[in-house]
Tab-separated table of C-alpha atoms in Angstrom:
chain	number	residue	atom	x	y	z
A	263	UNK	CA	117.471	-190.006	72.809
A	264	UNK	CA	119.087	-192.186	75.384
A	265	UNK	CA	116.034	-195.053	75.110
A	266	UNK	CA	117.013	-195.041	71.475
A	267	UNK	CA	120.312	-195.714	71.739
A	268	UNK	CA	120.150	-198.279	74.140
A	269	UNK	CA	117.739	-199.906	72.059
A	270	UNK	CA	120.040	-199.857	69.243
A	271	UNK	CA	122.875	-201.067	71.795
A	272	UNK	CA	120.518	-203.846	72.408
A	273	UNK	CA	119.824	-204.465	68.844
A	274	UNK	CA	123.328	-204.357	67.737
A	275	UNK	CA	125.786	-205.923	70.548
A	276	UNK	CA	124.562	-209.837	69.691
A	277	UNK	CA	124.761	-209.110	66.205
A	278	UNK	CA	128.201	-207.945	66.571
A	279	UNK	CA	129.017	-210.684	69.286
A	280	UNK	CA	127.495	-213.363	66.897
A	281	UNK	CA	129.763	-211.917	63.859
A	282	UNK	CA	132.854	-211.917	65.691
A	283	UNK	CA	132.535	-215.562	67.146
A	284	UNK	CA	130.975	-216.914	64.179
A	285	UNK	CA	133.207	-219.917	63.019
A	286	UNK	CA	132.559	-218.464	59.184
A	287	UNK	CA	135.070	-216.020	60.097
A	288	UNK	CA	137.944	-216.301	57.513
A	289	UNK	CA	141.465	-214.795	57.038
A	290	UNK	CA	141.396	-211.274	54.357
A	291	UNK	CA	143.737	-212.264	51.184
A	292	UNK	CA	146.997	-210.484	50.494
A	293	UNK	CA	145.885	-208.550	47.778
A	294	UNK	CA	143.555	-207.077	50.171
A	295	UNK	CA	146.129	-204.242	51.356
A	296	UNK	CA	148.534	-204.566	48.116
A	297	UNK	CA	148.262	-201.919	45.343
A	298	UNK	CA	148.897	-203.214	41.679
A	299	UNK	CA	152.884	-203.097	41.602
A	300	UNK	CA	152.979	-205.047	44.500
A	301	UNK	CA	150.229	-207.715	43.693
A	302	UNK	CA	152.026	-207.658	40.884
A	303	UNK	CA	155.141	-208.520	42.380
A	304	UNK	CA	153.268	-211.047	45.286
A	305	UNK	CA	153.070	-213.907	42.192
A	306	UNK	CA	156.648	-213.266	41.462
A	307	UNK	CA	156.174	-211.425	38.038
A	308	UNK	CA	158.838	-208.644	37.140
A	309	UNK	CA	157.105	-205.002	37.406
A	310	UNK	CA	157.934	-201.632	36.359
A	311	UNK	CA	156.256	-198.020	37.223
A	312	UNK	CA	156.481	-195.678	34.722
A	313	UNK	CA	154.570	-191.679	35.032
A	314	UNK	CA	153.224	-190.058	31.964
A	315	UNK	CA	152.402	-186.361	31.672
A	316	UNK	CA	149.106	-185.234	29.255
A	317	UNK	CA	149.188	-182.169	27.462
A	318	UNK	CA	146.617	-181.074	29.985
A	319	UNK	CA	149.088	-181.511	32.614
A	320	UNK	CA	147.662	-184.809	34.434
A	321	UNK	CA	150.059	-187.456	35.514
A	322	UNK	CA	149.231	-190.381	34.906
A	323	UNK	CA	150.951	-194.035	36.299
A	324	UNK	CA	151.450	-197.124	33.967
A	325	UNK	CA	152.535	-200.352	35.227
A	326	UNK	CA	153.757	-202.586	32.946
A	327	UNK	CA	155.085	-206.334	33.151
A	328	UNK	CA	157.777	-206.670	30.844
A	329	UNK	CA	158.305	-210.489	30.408
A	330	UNK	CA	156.543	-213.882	32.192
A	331	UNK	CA	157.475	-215.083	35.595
A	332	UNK	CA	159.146	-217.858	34.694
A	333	UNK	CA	161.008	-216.378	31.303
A	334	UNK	CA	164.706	-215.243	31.592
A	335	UNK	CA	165.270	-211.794	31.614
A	336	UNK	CA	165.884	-210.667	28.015
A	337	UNK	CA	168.528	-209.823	26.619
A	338	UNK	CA	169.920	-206.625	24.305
A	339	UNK	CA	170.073	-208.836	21.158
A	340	UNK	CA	166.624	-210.693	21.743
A	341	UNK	CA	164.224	-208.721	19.395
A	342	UNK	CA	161.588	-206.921	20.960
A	343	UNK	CA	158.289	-208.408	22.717
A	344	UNK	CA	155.128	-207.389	21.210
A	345	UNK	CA	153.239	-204.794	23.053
A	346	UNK	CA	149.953	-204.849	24.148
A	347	UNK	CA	148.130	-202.364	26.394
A	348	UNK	CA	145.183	-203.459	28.711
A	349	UNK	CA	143.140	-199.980	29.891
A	350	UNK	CA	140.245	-200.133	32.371
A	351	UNK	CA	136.506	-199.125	32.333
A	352	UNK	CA	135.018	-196.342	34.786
A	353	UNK	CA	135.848	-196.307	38.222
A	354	UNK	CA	138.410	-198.949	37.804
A	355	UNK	CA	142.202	-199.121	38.083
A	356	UNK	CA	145.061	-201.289	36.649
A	357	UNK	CA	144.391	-203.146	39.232
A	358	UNK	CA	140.856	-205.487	37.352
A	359	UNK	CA	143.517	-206.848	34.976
A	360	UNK	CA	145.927	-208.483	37.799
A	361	UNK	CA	142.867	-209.088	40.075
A	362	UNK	CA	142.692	-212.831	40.088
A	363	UNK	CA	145.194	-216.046	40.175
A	364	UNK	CA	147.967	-215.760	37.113
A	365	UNK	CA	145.798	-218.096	34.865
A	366	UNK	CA	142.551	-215.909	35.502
A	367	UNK	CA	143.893	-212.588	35.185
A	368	UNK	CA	145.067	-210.889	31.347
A	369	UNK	CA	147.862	-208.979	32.504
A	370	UNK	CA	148.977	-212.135	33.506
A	371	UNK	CA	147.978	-214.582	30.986
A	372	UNK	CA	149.591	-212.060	28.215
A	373	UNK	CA	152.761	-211.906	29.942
A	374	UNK	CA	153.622	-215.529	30.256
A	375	UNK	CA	152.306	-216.014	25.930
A	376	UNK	CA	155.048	-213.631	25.679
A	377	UNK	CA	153.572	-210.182	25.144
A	378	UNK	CA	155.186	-206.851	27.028
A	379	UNK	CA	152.287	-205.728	28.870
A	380	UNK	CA	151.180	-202.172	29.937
A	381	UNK	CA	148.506	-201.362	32.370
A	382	UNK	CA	146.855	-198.059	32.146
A	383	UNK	CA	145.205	-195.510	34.663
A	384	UNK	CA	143.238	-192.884	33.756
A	385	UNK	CA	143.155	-189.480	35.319
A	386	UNK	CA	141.579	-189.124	38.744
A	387	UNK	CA	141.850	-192.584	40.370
A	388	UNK	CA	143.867	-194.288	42.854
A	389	UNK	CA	147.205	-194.224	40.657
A	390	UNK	CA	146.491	-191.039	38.517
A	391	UNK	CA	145.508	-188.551	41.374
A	392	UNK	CA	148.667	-186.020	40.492
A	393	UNK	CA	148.777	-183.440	38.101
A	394	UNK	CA	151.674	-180.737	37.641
A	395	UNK	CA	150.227	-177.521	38.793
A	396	UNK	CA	146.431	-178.469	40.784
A	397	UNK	CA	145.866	-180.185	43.738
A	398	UNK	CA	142.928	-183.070	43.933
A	399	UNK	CA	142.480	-182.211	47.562
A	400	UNK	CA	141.966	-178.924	47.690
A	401	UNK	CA	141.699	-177.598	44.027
A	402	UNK	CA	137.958	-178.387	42.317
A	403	UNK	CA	139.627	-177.569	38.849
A	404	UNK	CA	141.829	-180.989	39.204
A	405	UNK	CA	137.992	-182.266	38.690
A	406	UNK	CA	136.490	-180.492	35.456
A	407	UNK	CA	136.725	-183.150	32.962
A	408	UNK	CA	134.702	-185.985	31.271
A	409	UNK	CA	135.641	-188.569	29.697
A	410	UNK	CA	136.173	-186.329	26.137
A	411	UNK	CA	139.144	-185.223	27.913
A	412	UNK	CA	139.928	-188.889	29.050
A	413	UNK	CA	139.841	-189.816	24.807
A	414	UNK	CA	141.431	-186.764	23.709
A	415	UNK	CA	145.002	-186.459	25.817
A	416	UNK	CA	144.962	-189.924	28.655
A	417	UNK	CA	145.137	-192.270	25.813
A	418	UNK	CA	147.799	-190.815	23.364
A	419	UNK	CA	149.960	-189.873	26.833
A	420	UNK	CA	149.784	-193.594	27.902
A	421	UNK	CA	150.365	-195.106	24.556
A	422	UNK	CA	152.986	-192.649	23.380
A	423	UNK	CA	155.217	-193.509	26.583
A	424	UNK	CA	154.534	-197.394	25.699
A	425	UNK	CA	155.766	-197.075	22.365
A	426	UNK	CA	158.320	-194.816	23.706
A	427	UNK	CA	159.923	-196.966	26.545
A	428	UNK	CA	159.499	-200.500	24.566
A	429	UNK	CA	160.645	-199.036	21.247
A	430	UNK	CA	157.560	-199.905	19.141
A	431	UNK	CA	156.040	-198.272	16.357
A	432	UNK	CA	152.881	-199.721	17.441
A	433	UNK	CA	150.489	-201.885	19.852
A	434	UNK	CA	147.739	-204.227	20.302
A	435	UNK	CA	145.045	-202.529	22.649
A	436	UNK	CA	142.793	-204.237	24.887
A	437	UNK	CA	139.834	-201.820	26.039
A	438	UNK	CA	137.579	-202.564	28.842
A	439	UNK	CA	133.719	-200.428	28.837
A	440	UNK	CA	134.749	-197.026	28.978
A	441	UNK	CA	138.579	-198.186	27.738
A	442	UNK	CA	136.213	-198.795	24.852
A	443	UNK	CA	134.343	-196.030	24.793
A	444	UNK	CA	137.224	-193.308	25.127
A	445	UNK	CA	139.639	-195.570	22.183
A	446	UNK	CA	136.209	-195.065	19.735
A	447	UNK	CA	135.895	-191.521	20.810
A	448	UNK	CA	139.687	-191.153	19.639
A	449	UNK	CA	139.636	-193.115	16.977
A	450	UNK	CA	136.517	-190.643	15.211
A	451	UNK	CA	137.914	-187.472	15.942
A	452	UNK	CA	141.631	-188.372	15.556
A	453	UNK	CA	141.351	-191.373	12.334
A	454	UNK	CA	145.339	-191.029	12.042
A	455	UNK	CA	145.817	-191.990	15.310
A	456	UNK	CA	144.782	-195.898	14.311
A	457	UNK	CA	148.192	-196.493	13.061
A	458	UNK	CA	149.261	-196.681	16.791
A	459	UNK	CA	147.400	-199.806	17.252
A	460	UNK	CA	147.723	-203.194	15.286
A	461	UNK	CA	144.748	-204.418	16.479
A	462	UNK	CA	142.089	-203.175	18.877
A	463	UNK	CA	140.220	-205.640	20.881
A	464	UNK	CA	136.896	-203.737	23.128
A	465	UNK	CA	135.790	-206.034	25.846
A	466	UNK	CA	131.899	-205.423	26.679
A	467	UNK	CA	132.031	-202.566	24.079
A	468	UNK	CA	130.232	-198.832	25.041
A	469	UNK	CA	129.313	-196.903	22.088
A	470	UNK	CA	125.785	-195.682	23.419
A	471	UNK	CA	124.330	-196.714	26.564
A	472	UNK	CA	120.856	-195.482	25.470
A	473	UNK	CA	119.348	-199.491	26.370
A	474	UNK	CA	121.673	-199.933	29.774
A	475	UNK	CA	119.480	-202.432	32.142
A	476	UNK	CA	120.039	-202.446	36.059
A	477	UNK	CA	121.133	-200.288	38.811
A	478	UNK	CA	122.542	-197.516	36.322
A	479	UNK	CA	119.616	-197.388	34.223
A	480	UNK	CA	117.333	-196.991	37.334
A	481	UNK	CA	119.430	-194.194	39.138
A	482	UNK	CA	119.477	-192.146	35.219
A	483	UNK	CA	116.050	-192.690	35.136
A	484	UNK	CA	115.072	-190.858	38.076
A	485	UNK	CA	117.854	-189.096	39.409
A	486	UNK	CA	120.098	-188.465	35.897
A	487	UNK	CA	118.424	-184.811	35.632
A	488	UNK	CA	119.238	-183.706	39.233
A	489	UNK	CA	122.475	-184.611	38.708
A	490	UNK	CA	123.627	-182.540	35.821
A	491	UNK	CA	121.921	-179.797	37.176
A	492	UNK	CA	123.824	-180.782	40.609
A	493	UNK	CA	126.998	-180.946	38.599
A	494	UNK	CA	126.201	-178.118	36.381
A	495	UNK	CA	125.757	-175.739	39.599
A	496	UNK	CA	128.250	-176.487	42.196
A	497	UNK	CA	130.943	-177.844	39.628
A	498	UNK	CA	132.453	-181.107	39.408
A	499	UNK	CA	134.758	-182.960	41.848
A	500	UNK	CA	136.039	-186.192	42.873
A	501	UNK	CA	133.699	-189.355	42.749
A	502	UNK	CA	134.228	-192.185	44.543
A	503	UNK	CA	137.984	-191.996	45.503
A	504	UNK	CA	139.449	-194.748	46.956
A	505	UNK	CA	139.253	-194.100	50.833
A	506	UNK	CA	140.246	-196.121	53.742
A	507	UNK	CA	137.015	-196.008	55.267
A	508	UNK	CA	135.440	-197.691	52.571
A	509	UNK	CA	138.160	-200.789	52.869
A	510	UNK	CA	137.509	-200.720	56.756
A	511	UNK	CA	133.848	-201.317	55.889
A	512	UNK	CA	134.489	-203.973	52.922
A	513	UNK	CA	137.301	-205.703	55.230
A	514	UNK	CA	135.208	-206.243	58.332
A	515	UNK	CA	132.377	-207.011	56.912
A	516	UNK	CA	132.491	-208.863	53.054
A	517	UNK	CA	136.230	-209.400	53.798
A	518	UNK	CA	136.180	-211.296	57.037
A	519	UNK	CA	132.747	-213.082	57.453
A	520	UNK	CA	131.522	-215.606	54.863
A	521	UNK	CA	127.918	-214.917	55.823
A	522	UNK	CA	128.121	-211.091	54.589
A	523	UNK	CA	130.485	-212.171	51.431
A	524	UNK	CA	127.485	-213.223	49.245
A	525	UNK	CA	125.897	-209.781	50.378
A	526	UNK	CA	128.362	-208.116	48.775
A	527	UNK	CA	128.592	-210.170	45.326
A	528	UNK	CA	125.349	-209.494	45.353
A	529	UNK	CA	125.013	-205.864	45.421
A	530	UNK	CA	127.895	-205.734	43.163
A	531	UNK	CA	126.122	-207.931	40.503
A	532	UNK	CA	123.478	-205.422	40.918
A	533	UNK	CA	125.190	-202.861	39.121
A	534	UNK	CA	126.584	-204.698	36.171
A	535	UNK	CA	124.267	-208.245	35.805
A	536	UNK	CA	123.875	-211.712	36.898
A	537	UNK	CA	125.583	-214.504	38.545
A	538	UNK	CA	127.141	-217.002	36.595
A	539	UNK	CA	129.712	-219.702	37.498
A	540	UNK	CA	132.435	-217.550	36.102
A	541	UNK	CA	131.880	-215.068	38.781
A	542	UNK	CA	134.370	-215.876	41.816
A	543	UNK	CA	133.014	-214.489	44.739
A	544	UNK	CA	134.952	-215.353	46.847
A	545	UNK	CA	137.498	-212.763	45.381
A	546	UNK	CA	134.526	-209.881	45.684
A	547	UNK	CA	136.407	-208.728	49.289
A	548	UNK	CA	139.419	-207.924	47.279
A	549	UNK	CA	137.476	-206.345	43.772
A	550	UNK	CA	136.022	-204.211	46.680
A	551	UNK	CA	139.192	-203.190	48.105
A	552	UNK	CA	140.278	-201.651	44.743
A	553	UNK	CA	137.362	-200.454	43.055
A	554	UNK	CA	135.675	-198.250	42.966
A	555	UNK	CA	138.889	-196.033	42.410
A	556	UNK	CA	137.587	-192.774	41.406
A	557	UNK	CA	136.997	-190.796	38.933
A	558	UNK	CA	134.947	-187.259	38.132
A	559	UNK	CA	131.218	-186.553	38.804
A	560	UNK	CA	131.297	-184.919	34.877
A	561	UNK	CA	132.410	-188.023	33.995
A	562	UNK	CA	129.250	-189.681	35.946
A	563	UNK	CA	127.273	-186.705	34.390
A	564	UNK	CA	128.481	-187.372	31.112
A	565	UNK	CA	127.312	-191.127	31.429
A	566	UNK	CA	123.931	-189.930	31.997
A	567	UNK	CA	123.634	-188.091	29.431
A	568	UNK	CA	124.103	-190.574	27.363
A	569	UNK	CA	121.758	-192.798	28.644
A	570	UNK	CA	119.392	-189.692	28.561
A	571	UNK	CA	119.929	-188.335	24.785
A	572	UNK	CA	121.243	-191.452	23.039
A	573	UNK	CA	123.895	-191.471	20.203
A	574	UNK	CA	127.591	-190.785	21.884
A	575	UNK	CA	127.215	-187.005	22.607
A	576	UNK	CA	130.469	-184.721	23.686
A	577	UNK	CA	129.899	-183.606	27.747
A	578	UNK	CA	126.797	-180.711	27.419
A	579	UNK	CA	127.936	-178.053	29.553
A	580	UNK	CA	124.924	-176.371	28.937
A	581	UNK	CA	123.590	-173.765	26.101
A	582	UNK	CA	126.222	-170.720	27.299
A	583	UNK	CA	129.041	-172.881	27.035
A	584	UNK	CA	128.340	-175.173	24.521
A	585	UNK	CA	128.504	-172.239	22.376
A	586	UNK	CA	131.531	-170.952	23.288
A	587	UNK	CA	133.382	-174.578	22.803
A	588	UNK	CA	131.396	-175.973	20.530
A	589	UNK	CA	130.279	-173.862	18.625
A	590	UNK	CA	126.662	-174.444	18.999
A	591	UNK	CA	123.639	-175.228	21.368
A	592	UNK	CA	123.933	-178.884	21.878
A	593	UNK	CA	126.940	-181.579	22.037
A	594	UNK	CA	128.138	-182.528	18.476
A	595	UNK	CA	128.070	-186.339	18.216
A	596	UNK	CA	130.888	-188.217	17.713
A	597	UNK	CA	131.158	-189.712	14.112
A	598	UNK	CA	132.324	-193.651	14.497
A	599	UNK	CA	132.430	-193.385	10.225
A	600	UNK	CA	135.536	-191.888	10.572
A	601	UNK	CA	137.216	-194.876	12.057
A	602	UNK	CA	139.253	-196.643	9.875
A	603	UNK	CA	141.917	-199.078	9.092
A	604	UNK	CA	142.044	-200.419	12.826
A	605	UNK	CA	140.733	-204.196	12.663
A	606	UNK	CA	138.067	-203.874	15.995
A	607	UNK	CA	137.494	-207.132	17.765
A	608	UNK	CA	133.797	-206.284	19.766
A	609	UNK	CA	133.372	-208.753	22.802
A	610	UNK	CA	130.028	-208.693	23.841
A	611	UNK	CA	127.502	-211.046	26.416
A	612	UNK	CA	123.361	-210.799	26.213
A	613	UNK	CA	124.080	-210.589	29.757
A	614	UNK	CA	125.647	-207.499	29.949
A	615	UNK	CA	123.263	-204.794	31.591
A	616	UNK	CA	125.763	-202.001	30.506
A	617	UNK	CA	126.751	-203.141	26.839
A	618	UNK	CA	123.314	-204.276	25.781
A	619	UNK	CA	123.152	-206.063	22.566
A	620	UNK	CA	120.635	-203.020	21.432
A	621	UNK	CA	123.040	-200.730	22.259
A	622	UNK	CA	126.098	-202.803	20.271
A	623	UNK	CA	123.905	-202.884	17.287
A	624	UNK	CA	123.197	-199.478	17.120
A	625	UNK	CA	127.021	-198.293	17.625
A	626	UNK	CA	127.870	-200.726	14.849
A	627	UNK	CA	124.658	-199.369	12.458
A	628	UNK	CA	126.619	-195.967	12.808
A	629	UNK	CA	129.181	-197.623	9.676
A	630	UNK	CA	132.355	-198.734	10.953
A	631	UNK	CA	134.717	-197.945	7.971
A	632	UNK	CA	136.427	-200.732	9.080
A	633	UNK	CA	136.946	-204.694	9.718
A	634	UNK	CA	134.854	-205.500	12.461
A	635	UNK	CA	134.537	-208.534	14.487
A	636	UNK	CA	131.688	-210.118	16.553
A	637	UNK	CA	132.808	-212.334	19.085
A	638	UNK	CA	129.513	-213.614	21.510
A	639	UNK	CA	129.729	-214.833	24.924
A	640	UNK	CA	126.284	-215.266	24.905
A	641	UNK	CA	124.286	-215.281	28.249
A	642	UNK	CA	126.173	-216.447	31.215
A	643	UNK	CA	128.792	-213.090	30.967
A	644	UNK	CA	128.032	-209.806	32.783
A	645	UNK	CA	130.052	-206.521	32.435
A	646	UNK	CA	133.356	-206.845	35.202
A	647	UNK	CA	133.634	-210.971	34.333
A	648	UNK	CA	135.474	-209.614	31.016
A	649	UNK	CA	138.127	-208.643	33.601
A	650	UNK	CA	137.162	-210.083	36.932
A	651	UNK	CA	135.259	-213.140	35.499
């Protein structure tokens, strides 16, 4: 035991010595250590923290930017900005819509072309991690969701207390992947709730994820069916929380050495597609920092079984208790023909490993009752460049 760790000591100490005195060494960004308020506030832009209560008793943070950084604060006779709500994609945060410079980043861009814009968090990550009765830390029940209950009470808490606050009757929304994915969930089993939204624009839409290509696809493949029985089992719980281990590890490693940095683009590019010259690396230290920032292993579960059964199934809980919620054996589908009278704007990339174009054409073959609008990015435009990109 000793020979092996000497031989590891020997192994490891010029590697480490190299690192360290390597003149590729570079300085870790602000943003780095800043949560969204205050990156927020870093550029100079006006922020505000607002907490939202579902009906399921979650509590959920918004962050909103009520006017550009260089507009005058308005005033009680000025009429209202225009509202428009940016919500993230799975294991994300507020955070992927500030994430870049002020012309890079739509929370941003949006506030300075005069909109008053509101950043969502869904239940369980880094902002969202309250709820009024359960504990994350030490109750499991804080866990037992999916992303049915994301649709059914995260979304009309977050955009109720928008409309509340700015005094609108209603909002544009900007989805991101599973912002998408939730909003058409809602949208099919709720139809009334579309007058809420002007317009809803889906960037890298998720309706099925039957065709997904890459690292997700691979791990559902062959490990999708030990999960759920995993999950099914022991329960779910937290899944990949934002920890301060994991930003030790990013920091000295993708965050401080320009030889590891293109490591770590490219095992994140692994996950949602290729390169491109949209794709800043150099800002992958700091997308690393913030994200993954949790969520619920049902909610992973879920995911796989849609990549497993196709269609857009509710979570299958199995045949007991199926039955007793549902009603039935298996998951009822959701029904996207009951969407209408929300104009849909569908973003979409052939480079996208997680909103394939086989995938987009079979969500839209299930008949959109209403106006829907391609809008192509062709190749070059993988899933997180809609928001990192």
């Amino acid at each position: 035991m000793r020979e092996t760790i000497n031989e590891l000591i020997t192994v490891m100490l010029p590697l480490l010595l190299v690192l360290l005195l390597s003149k590729y060494t570079k300085s870790v960004d602000l943003e780095f250590y800043l949560d969204t308020p205050e990156v927020i506030k870093s550029w100079g832009y006006p922020v505000e923290v607002y907490n939202t209560t579902t009906e399921d008793g979650y509590i959920l943070q918004l962050h909103r930017i009520p006017y550009g950084r260089d507009d005058p604060i308005p005033s009680a006779n000025q009429p209202p900005r225009p509202v428009i709500f940016l919500q993230h994609g799975f294991l994300c945060s507020s955070f992927d819509w500030v994430a870049n410079l002020p012309h890079q980043s739509a929370g941003f861009v949006f506030a300075d072309a005069g909109f008053d814009v509101w950043l969502g968090n869904f239940r369980g990550n880094t902002y969202s991690r309250k709820h009024v009765s359960l504990n994350p830390d030490r109750d499991q029940a804080f866990w037992d969701w999916s992303w049915d209950q994301i649709s059914q009470y995260d979304l009309p808490a977050m955009i109720g207390k928008a409309l509340e606050v700015s005094g609108q009757e209603s909002l544009y929304y900007t989805g991101f992947s599973m912002g998408t994915l939730t909003m058409f969930a809602k949208l099919s089993v709720d139809p009334s709730f579309g007058r809420y939204l002007k317009k809803y624009f889906a960037l890298a839409p998720v309706g099925t994820i039957k065709h997904a290509r890459g690292v997700f696809s691979f791990l559902g493949r062959h490990f999708g069916a030990n999960y759920n029985d995993y999950v099914s089992k022991y329960g779910s719980d937290e899944l990949f929380g934002s920890s301060w281990l994991f930003k030790k590890v990013v920091k000295y490693t993708c965050g401080l050495f320009e030889t590891l940095e293109e490591l770590c683009s490219d095992i994140t590019l692994l996950f949602v597609g290729t390169a491109s010259e949209n794709w800043n690396q150099t800002r992958v230290p700091i997308y690393m920092a913030h994200t993954p920032a949790g969520s619920s292993s049902s909610t992973m579960a879920h995911l796989d079984q849609m990549f497993s059964y196709g269609g857009t199934p509710a979570y299958d809980m199995g045949e007991e208790k199926n039955l007793k919620i549902y009603g039935q054996k298996l998951p009822p589908q959701y029904n996207f023909t009951s969407i209408t009278d929300v104009p849909i704007y569908l973003f979409w990339s052939d480079d996208d490993w997680l909103s394939t174009k086989q995938d987009l054409k079979e969500t839209e073959a299930t008949g959109f009752q209403t106006t829907i609008i391609f809008i192509s990015f062709g190749e070059q435009t993988q899933q997180k460049k809609f928001t990192n990109g």
